[in-house]
Coordinates of C-alpha atoms in Angstrom, one line a residue:
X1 CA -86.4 -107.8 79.4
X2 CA -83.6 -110.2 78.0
X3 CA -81.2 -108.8 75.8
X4 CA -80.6 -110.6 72.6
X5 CA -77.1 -112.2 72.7
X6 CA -74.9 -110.0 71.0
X7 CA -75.9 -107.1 73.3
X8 CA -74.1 -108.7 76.2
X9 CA -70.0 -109.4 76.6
X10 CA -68.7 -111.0 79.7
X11 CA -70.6 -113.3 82.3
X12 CA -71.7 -110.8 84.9
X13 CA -72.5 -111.3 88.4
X14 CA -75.8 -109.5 89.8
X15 CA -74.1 -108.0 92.5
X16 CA -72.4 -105.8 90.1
X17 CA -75.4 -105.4 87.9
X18 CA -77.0 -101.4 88.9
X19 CA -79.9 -101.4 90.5
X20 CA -81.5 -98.4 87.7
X21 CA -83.1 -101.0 85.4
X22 CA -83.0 -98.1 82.8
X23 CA -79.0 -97.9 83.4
X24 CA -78.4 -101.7 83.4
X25 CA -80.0 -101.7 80.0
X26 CA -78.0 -99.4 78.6
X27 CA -74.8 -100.9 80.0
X28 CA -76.5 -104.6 78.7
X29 CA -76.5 -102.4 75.1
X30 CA -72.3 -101.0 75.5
X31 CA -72.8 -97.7 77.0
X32 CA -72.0 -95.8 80.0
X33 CA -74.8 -94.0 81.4
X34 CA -72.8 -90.3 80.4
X35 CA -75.9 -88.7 80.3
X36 CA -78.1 -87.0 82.9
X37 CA -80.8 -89.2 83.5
X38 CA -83.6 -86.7 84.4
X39 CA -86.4 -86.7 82.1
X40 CA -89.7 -87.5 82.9
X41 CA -91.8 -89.3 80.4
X42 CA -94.1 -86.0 79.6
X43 CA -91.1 -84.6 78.8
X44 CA -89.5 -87.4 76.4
X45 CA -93.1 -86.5 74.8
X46 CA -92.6 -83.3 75.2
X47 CA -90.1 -82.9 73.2
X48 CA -91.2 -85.1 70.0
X49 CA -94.9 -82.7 70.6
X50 CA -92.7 -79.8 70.5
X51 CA -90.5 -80.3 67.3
X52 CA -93.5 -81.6 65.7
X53 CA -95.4 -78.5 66.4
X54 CA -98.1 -78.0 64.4
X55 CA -97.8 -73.8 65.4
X56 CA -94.5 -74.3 63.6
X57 CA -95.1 -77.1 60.2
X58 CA -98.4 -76.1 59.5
X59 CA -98.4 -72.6 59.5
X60 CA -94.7 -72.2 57.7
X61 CA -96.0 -74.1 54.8
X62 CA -99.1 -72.8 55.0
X63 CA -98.5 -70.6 51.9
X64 CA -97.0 -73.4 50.0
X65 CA -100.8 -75.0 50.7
X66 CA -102.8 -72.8 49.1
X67 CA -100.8 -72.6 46.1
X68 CA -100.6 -76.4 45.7
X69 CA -104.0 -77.9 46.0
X70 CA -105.0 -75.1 48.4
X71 CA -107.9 -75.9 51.4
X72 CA -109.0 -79.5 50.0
X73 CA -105.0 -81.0 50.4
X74 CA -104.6 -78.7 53.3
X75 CA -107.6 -80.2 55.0
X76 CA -108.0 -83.8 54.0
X77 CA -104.2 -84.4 53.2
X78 CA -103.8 -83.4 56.5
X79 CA -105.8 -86.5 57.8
X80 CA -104.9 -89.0 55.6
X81 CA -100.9 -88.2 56.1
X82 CA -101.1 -88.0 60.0
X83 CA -102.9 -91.5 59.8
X84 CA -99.8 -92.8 57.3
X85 CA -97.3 -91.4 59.8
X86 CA -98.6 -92.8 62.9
X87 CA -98.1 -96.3 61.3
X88 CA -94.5 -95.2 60.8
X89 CA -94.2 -94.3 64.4
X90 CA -95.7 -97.3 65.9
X91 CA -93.2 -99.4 63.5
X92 CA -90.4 -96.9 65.3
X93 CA -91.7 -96.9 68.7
X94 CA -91.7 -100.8 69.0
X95 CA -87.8 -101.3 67.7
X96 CA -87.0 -98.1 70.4
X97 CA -88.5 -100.5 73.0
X98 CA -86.2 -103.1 72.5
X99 CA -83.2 -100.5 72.1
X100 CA -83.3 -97.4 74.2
X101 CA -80.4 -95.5 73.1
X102 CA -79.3 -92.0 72.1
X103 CA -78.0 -93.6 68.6
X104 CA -82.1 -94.4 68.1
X105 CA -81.9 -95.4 64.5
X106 CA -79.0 -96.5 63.2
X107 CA -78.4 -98.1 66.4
X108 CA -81.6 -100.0 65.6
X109 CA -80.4 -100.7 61.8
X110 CA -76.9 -102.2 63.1
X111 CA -78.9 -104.4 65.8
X112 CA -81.8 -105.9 63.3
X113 CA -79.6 -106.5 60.3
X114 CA -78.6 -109.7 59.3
X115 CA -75.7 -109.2 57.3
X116 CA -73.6 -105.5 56.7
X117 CA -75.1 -104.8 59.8
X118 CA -71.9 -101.7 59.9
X119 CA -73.3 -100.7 56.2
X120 CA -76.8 -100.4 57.6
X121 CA -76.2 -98.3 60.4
X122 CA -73.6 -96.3 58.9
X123 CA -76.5 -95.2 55.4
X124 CA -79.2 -94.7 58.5
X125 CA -77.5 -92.5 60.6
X126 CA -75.8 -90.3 58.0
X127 CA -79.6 -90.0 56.3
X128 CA -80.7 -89.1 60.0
X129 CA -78.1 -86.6 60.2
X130 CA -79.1 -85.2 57.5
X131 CA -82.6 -85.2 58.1
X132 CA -82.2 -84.0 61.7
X133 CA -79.6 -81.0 60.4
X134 CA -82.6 -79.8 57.7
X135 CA -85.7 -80.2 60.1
X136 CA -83.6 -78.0 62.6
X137 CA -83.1 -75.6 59.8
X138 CA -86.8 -75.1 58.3
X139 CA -88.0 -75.2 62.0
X140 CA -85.5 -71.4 62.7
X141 CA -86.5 -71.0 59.1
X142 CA -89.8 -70.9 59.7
X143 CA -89.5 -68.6 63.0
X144 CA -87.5 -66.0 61.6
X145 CA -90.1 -65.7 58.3
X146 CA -92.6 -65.1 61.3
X147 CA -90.5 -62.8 63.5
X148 CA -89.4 -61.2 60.0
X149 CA -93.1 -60.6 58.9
X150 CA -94.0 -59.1 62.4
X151 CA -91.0 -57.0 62.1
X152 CA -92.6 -55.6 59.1
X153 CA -96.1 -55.5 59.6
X154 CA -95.3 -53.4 63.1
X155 CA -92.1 -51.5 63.4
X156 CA -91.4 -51.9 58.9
X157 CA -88.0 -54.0 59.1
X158 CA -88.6 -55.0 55.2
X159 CA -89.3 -58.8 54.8
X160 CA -86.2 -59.4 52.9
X161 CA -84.2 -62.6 52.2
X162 CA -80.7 -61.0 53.6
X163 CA -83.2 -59.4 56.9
X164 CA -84.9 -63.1 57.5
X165 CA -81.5 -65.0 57.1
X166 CA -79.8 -62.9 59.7
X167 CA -82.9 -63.7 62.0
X168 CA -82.6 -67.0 61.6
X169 CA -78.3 -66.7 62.4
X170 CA -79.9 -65.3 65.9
X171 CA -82.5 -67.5 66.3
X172 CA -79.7 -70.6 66.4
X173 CA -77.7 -68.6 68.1
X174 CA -80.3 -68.3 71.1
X175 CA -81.3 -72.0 70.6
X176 CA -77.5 -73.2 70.8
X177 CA -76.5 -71.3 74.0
X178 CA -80.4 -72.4 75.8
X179 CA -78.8 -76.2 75.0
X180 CA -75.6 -75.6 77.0
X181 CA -77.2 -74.4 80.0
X182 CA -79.1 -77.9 81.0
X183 CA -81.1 -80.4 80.4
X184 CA -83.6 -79.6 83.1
X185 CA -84.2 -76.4 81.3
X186 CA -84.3 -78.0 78.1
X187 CA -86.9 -80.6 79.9
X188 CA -88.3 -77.8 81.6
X189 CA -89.6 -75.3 78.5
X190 CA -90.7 -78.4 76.2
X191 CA -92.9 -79.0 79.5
X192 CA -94.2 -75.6 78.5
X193 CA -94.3 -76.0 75.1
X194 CA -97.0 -78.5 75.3
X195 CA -99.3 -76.4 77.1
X196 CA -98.2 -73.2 74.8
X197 CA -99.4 -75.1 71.5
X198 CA -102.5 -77.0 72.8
X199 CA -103.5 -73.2 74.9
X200 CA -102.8 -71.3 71.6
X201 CA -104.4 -73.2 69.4
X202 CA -108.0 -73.0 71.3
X203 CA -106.8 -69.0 71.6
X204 CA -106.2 -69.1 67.6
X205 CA -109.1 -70.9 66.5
X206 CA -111.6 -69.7 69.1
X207 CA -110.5 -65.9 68.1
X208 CA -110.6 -66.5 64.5
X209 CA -114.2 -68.2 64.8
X210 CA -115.4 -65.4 67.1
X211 CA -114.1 -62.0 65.9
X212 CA -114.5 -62.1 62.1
X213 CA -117.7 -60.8 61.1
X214 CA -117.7 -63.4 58.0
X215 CA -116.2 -66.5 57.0
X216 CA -115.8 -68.7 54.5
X217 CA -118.5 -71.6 53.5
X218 CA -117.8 -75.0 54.6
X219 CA -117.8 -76.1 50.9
X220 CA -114.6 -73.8 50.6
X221 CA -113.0 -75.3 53.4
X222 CA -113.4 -78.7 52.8
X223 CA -113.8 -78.7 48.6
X224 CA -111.9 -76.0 47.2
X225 CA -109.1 -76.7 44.9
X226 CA -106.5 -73.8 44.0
X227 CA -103.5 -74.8 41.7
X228 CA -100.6 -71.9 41.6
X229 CA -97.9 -73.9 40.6
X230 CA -97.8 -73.4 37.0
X231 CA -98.4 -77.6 36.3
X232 CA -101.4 -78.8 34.9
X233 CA -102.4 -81.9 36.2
X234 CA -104.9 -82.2 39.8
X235 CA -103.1 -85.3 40.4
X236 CA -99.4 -83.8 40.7
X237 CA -100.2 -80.8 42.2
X238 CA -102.2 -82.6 45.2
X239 CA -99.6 -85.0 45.6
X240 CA -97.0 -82.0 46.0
X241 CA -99.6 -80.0 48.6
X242 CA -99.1 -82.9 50.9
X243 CA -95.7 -81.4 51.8
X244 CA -97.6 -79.7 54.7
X245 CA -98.8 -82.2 56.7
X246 CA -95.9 -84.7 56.1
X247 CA -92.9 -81.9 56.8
X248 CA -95.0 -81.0 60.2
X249 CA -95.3 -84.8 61.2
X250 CA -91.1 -85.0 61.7
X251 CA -89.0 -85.0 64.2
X252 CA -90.7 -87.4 66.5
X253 CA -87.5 -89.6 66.5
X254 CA -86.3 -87.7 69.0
X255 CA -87.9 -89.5 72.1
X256 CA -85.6 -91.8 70.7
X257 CA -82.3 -89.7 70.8
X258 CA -83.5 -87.9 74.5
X259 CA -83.9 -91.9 75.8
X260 CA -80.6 -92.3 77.7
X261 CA -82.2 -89.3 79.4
X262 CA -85.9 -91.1 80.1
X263 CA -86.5 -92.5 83.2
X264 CA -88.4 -95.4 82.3
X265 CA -86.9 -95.4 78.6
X266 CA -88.3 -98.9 77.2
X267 CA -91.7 -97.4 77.5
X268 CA -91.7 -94.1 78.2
X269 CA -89.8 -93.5 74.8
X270 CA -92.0 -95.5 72.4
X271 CA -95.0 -93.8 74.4
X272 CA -93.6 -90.2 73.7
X273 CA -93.3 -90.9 69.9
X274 CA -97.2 -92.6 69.4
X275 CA -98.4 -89.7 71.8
X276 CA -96.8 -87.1 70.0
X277 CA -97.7 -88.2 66.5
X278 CA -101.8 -88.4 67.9
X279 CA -101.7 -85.1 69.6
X280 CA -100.3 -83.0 67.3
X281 CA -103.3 -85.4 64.6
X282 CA -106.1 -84.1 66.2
X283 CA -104.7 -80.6 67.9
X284 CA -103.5 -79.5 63.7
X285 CA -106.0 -80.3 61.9
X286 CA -108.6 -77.8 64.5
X287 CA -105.8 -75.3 63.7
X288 CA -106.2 -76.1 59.8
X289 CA -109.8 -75.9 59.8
X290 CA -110.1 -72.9 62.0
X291 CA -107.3 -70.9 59.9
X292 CA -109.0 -71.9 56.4
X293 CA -112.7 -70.5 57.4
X294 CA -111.2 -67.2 58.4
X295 CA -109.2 -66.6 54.7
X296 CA -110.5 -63.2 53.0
X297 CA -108.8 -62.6 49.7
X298 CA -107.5 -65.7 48.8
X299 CA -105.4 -64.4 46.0
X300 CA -104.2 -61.5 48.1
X301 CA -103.6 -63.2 51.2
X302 CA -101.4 -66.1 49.3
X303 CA -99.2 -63.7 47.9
X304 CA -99.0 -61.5 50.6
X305 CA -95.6 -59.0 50.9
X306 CA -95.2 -60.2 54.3
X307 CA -94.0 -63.9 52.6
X308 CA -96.3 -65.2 55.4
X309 CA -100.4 -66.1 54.6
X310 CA -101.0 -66.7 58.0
X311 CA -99.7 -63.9 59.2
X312 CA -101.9 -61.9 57.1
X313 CA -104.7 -63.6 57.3
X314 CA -104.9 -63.3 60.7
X315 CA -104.2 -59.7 60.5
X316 CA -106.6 -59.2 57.9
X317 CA -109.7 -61.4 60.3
X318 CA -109.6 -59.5 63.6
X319 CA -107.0 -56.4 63.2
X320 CA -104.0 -55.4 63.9
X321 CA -103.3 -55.4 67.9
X322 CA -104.9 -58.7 68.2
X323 CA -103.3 -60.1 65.1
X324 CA -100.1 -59.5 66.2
X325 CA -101.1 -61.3 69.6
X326 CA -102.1 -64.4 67.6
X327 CA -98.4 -64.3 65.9
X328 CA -96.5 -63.8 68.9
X329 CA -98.5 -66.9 69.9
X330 CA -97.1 -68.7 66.9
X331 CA -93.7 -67.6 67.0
X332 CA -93.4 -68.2 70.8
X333 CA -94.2 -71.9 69.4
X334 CA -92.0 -71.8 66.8
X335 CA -88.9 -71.0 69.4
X336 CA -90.3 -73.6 71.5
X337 CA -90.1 -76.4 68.4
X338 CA -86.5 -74.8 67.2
X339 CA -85.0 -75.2 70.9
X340 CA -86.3 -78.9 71.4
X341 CA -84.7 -79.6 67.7
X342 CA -81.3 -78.5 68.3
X343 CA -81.5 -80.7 71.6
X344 CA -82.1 -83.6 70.0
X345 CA -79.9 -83.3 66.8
X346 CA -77.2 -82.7 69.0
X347 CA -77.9 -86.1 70.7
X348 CA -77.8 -87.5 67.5
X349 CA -74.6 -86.4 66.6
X350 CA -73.2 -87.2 69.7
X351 CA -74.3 -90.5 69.6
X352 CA -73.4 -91.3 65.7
X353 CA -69.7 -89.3 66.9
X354 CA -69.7 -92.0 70.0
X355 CA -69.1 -94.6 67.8
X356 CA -66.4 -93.0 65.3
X357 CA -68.6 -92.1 62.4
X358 CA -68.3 -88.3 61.9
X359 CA -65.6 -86.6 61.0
X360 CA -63.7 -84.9 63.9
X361 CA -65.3 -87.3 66.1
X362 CA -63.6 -86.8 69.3
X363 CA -64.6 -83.4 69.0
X364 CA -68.4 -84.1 68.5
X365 CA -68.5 -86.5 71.2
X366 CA -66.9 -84.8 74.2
X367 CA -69.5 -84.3 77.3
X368 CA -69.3 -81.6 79.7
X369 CA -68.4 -82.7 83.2
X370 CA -70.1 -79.8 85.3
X371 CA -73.6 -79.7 82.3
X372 CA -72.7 -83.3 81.3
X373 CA -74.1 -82.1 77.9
X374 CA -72.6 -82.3 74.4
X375 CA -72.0 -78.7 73.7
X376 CA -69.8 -79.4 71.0
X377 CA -72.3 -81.4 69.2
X378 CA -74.9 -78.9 69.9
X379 CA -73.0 -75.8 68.1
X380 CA -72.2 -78.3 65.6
X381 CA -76.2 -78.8 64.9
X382 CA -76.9 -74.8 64.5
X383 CA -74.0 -74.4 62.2
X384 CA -75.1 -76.8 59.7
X385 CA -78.7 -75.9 59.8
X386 CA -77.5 -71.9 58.9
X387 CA -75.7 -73.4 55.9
X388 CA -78.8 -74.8 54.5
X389 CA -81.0 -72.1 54.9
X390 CA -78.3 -69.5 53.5
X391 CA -79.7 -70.7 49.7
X392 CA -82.5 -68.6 50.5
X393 CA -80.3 -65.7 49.7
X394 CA -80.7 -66.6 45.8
X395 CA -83.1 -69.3 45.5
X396 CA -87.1 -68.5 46.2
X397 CA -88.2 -72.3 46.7
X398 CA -85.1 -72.7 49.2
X399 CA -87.7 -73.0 52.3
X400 CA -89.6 -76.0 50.5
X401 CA -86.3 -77.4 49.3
X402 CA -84.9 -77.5 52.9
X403 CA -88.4 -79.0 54.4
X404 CA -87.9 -81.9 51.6
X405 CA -84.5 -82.7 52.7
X406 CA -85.8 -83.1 56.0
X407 CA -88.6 -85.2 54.8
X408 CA -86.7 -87.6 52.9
X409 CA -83.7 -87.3 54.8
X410 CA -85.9 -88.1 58.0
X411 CA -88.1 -90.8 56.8
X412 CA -85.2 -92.8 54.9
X413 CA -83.7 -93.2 57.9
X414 CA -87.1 -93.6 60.3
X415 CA -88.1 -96.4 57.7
X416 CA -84.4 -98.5 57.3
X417 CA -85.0 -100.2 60.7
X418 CA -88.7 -101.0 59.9
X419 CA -87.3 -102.7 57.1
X420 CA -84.8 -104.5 58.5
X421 CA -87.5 -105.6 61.3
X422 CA -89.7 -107.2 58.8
X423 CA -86.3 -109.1 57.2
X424 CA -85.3 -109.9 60.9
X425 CA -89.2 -111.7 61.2
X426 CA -88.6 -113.9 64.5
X427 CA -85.4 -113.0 65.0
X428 CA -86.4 -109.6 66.7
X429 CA -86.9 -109.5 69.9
X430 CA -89.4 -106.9 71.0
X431 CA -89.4 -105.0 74.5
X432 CA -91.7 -104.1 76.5
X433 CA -94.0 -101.8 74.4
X434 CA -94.4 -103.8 71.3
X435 CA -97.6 -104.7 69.0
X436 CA -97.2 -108.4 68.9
X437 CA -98.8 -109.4 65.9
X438 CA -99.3 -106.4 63.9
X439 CA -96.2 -105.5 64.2
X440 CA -94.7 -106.6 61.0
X441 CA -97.6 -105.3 58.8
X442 CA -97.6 -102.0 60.3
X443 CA -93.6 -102.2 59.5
X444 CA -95.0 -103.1 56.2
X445 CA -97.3 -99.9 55.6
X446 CA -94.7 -97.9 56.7
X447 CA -92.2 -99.0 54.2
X448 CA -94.5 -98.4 51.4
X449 CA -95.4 -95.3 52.4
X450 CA -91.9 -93.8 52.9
X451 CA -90.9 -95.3 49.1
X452 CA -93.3 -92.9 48.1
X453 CA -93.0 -90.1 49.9
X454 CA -88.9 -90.2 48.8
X455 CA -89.7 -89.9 45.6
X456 CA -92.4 -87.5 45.6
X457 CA -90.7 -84.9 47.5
X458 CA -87.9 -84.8 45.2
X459 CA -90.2 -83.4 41.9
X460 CA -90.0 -79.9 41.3
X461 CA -92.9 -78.1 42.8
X462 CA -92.9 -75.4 40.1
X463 CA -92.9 -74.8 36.4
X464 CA -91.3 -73.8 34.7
X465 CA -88.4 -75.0 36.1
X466 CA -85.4 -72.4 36.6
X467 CA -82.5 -71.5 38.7
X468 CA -84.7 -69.6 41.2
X469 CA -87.6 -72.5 41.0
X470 CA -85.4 -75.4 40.9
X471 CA -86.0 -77.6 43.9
X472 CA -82.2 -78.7 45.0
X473 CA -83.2 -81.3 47.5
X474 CA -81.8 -84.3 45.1
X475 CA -78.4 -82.8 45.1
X476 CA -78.7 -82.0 48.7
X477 CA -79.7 -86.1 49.0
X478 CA -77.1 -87.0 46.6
X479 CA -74.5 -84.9 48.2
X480 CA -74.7 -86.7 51.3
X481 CA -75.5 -90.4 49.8
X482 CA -72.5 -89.5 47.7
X483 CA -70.1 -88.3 50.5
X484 CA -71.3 -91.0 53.0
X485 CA -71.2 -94.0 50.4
X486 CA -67.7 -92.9 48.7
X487 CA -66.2 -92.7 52.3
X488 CA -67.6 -95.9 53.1
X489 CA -65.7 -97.5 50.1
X490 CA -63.0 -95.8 50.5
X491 CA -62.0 -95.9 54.0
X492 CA -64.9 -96.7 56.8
X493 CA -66.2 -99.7 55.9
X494 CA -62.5 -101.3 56.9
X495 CA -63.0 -99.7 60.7
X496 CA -66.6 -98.6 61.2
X497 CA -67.8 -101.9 63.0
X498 CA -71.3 -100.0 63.8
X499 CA -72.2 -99.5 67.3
X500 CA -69.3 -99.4 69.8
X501 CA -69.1 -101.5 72.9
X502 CA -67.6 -98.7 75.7
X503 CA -66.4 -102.0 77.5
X504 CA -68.3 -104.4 79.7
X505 CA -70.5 -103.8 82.1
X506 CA -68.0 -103.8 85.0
X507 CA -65.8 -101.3 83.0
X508 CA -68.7 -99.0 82.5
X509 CA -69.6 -99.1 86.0
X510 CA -65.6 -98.0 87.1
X511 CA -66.5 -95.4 83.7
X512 CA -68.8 -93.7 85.4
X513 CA -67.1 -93.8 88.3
X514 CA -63.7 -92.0 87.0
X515 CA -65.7 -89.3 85.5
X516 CA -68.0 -88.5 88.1
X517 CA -71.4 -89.6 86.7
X518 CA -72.3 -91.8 89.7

């Protein structure tokens, strides 16, 4: 593919041009290939599949379901979200085409703007930072509510807030050193994961439609309305139940950030993040369904002391000893998800660090030359996802707040781009995977779509409102829009340029040279 113009500096001659095609785009884009190329397409899809994971989203909010709009929004908000989503995806995957870098979106926001192109990229990736920091953080979450309700059900470690925050300290612990070690193991247990989810979800359902001796009717499963939250109207508290689905459908962005690691990144990218996103469609929604029939007590189950429905649910369905084999199926998922999100937020912040935009930069960008992995950028991602989950301590909605953030955070910054395509019109230049002419009204759906989700996810979700109810994800939102658009007055906006040029194309060949990466 031909780079537009202003990707290119220098008149080149082929015979200095690498023969890697995936490698002379980058260096056509300004970067050395620093990286470890190694990654197979399967696992660029992997990992998107595996922080998606629907083992992890759907059953950590589970709870939150059935008390907002309970198994109708659960089932059919399910469907109707995923189809939403995958129109922001396709609108993503087609811009990662024509831009296979780690920097993913803002890289994509500084390339397709016409004007403040370095104010574009700088609001995106400071809004994926923040969105990759919180997914990271309700994914762990999430696990250690799981490994904290086993805990209790089988050996009686209480499910407390201080007992489920220092599981979720170990939990990032264990997923920060497992991204220091390699990407090939990284690559190599989200190759796993795929096959864990799609496996345990047939084990789930098929166990939960098998062993029970009743079940609930379909008109339950598919009709039934349940509102717990305390507000009156049907229309709010549906709208809120769809939290669920559209927390669970996030983190697909990172066959984006893993691309400089693709082989065959201007497809094999945009492939992972469409595949994902339709996978994870189909493969939930059996999981939904098959969960839902096997509820008993609804009221106990919801409020169960466990702080986990589908924990109990499943206990409650087919016993203890296989119960507990069901959740270790789940929270073997959830670890899965959790690794593959602390890979890719670190490539995020290594790539936003790359080109001077976080504080400490230097710091956040440095490779290892024997792993040639951001490790600083990796501890970096587990220390600011244990700050937002520590809330929980004192706050009861924290979890929800936390999977809003990512939401919001996430989708602000998946949908900038999209924008910015539908501005650039002809002016974009697509790669190879692209949808020719739908391309700019799928970009269009997306938009809409995200406008609403940003402000939906931002309403409280309980009343009445109090310290312990109130849902902090404005502030959290603010806080960063705040710190991110008061620095940009007041200092970055006079040196951040946007993406950084590492030199031209015969200085990032000597680069890689110097440092050992050829």
């Amino acid at each position: 593919m031909t780079p537009p113009p202003d990707d290119v500096s220098g008149a080149v001659g082929p015979q200095t041009l690498p023969e890697d095609p995936d490698e002379r785009r980058l260096h056509e884009l300004g970067y050395a290939q620093e990286l470890r190329r190694s990654m197979s397409g399967f696992s660029n899809f992997a990992v998107s599949f595996t922080i998606i994971s629907i083992l992890s989203g759907c059953l950590t909010l589970y709870g939150y379901g059935m008390k907002t709009g309970g198994p109708a929004v659960i089932i059919w908000g399910w469907l109707g979200v995923g189809a939403l989503t995958l129109f922001v995806g396709l609108a993503m995957a087609e811009v990662c085409s024509a831009y296979p870098t780690a920097g993913g979106l803002y890289f994509f926001a500084a390339k397709l703007a016409r004007h403040n192109a370095a104010a574009w990229a700088w609001f995106t990736g400071w809004f994926n930072v923040l969105g990759e920091v919180a997914v990271t953080a309700g994914i762990d979450f999430g696990a250690a509510t799981f490994l904290n309700a086993l805990l209790d059900l089988r050996f009686g470690f209480e499910a407390t807030p201080p007992h489920t925050v220092l599981l979720f300290g170990l939990i990032l612990l264990l997923h920060a050193l497992l991204n220091t070690v390699g990407v090939r193991l990284v690559a190599l247990l989200n190759s796993i994961s795929v096959w864990w989810h799609v496996i345990g979800v047939l084990v789930i359902v098929t166990v939960l439609a098998v062993v029970p001796g009743e079940h609930k009717p379909a008109s339950f499963v598919f009709g039934h309305f349940e509102n717990q939250t305390g507000w009156a109207s049907t229309f709010y508290v549906a709208a809120l139940g769809l939290l669920l689905a559209q927390y669970t459908f996030t983190g697909y962005d990172a066959s984006a950030h893993m691309i400089e690691e693709t082989k065959g990144a201007a497809t094999a990218g945009p492939r992972g993040i469409v595949m994902s996103i339709l996978v994870s469609l189909v493969a939930g929604w059996v999981l939904l369904v098959g969960l839902t029939f096997a509820i008993g007590d609804y009221e106990a189950q919801a409020s169960s002391p466990t702080g986990v429905p589908p924990a109990q649910i499943m206990i409650d369905a087919v016993g203890d000893a296989l119960g507990t084999g069901l959740l270790v199926i789940v929270i073997g998922a959830q670890l899965f998800c959790g690794m593959a999100s602390v890979a890719a937020n670190s490539r995020m912040i290594f790539a936003f660090s790359r080109d001077g935009a976080l504080p400490f930069s230097r710091l956040w960008r440095r490779v290892g030359h024997r792993t040639r992995l951001p490790n600083n950028a990796v501890w970096l991602a587990a220390a600011g996802a244990f700050v937002l989950g520590l809330p929980y301590l004192w706050n009861s909605t924290a979890y929800a707040a936390v999977t809003s953030i990512a939401v919001i955070g996430l989708y602000i910054a998946y949908v900038i781009p999209s924008y910015l395509r539908l501005r650039a019109g002809a002016g974009f230049t697509p790669g190879p995977w692209n949808l020719g002419r739908l391309g700019r009204p799928v970009a269009a759906v997306a938009v809409c779509w995200v406008m609403v989700i940003s402000v939906l996810f931002m309403l409280p979700t309980s009343s009445p409102v109090t310290a312990e109810t109130f849902n902090y994800t404005p502030l959290a939102v603010l806080a960063v829009l705040g710190f991110a658009g008061i620095w940009w007055l007041v200092s970055a906006r006079r040196w951040f340029t946007g993406p950084r040029r590492q030199g031209s194309i015969e200085e990032l060949i000597q680069l890689e040279a110097q440092e050992g990466y050829t």
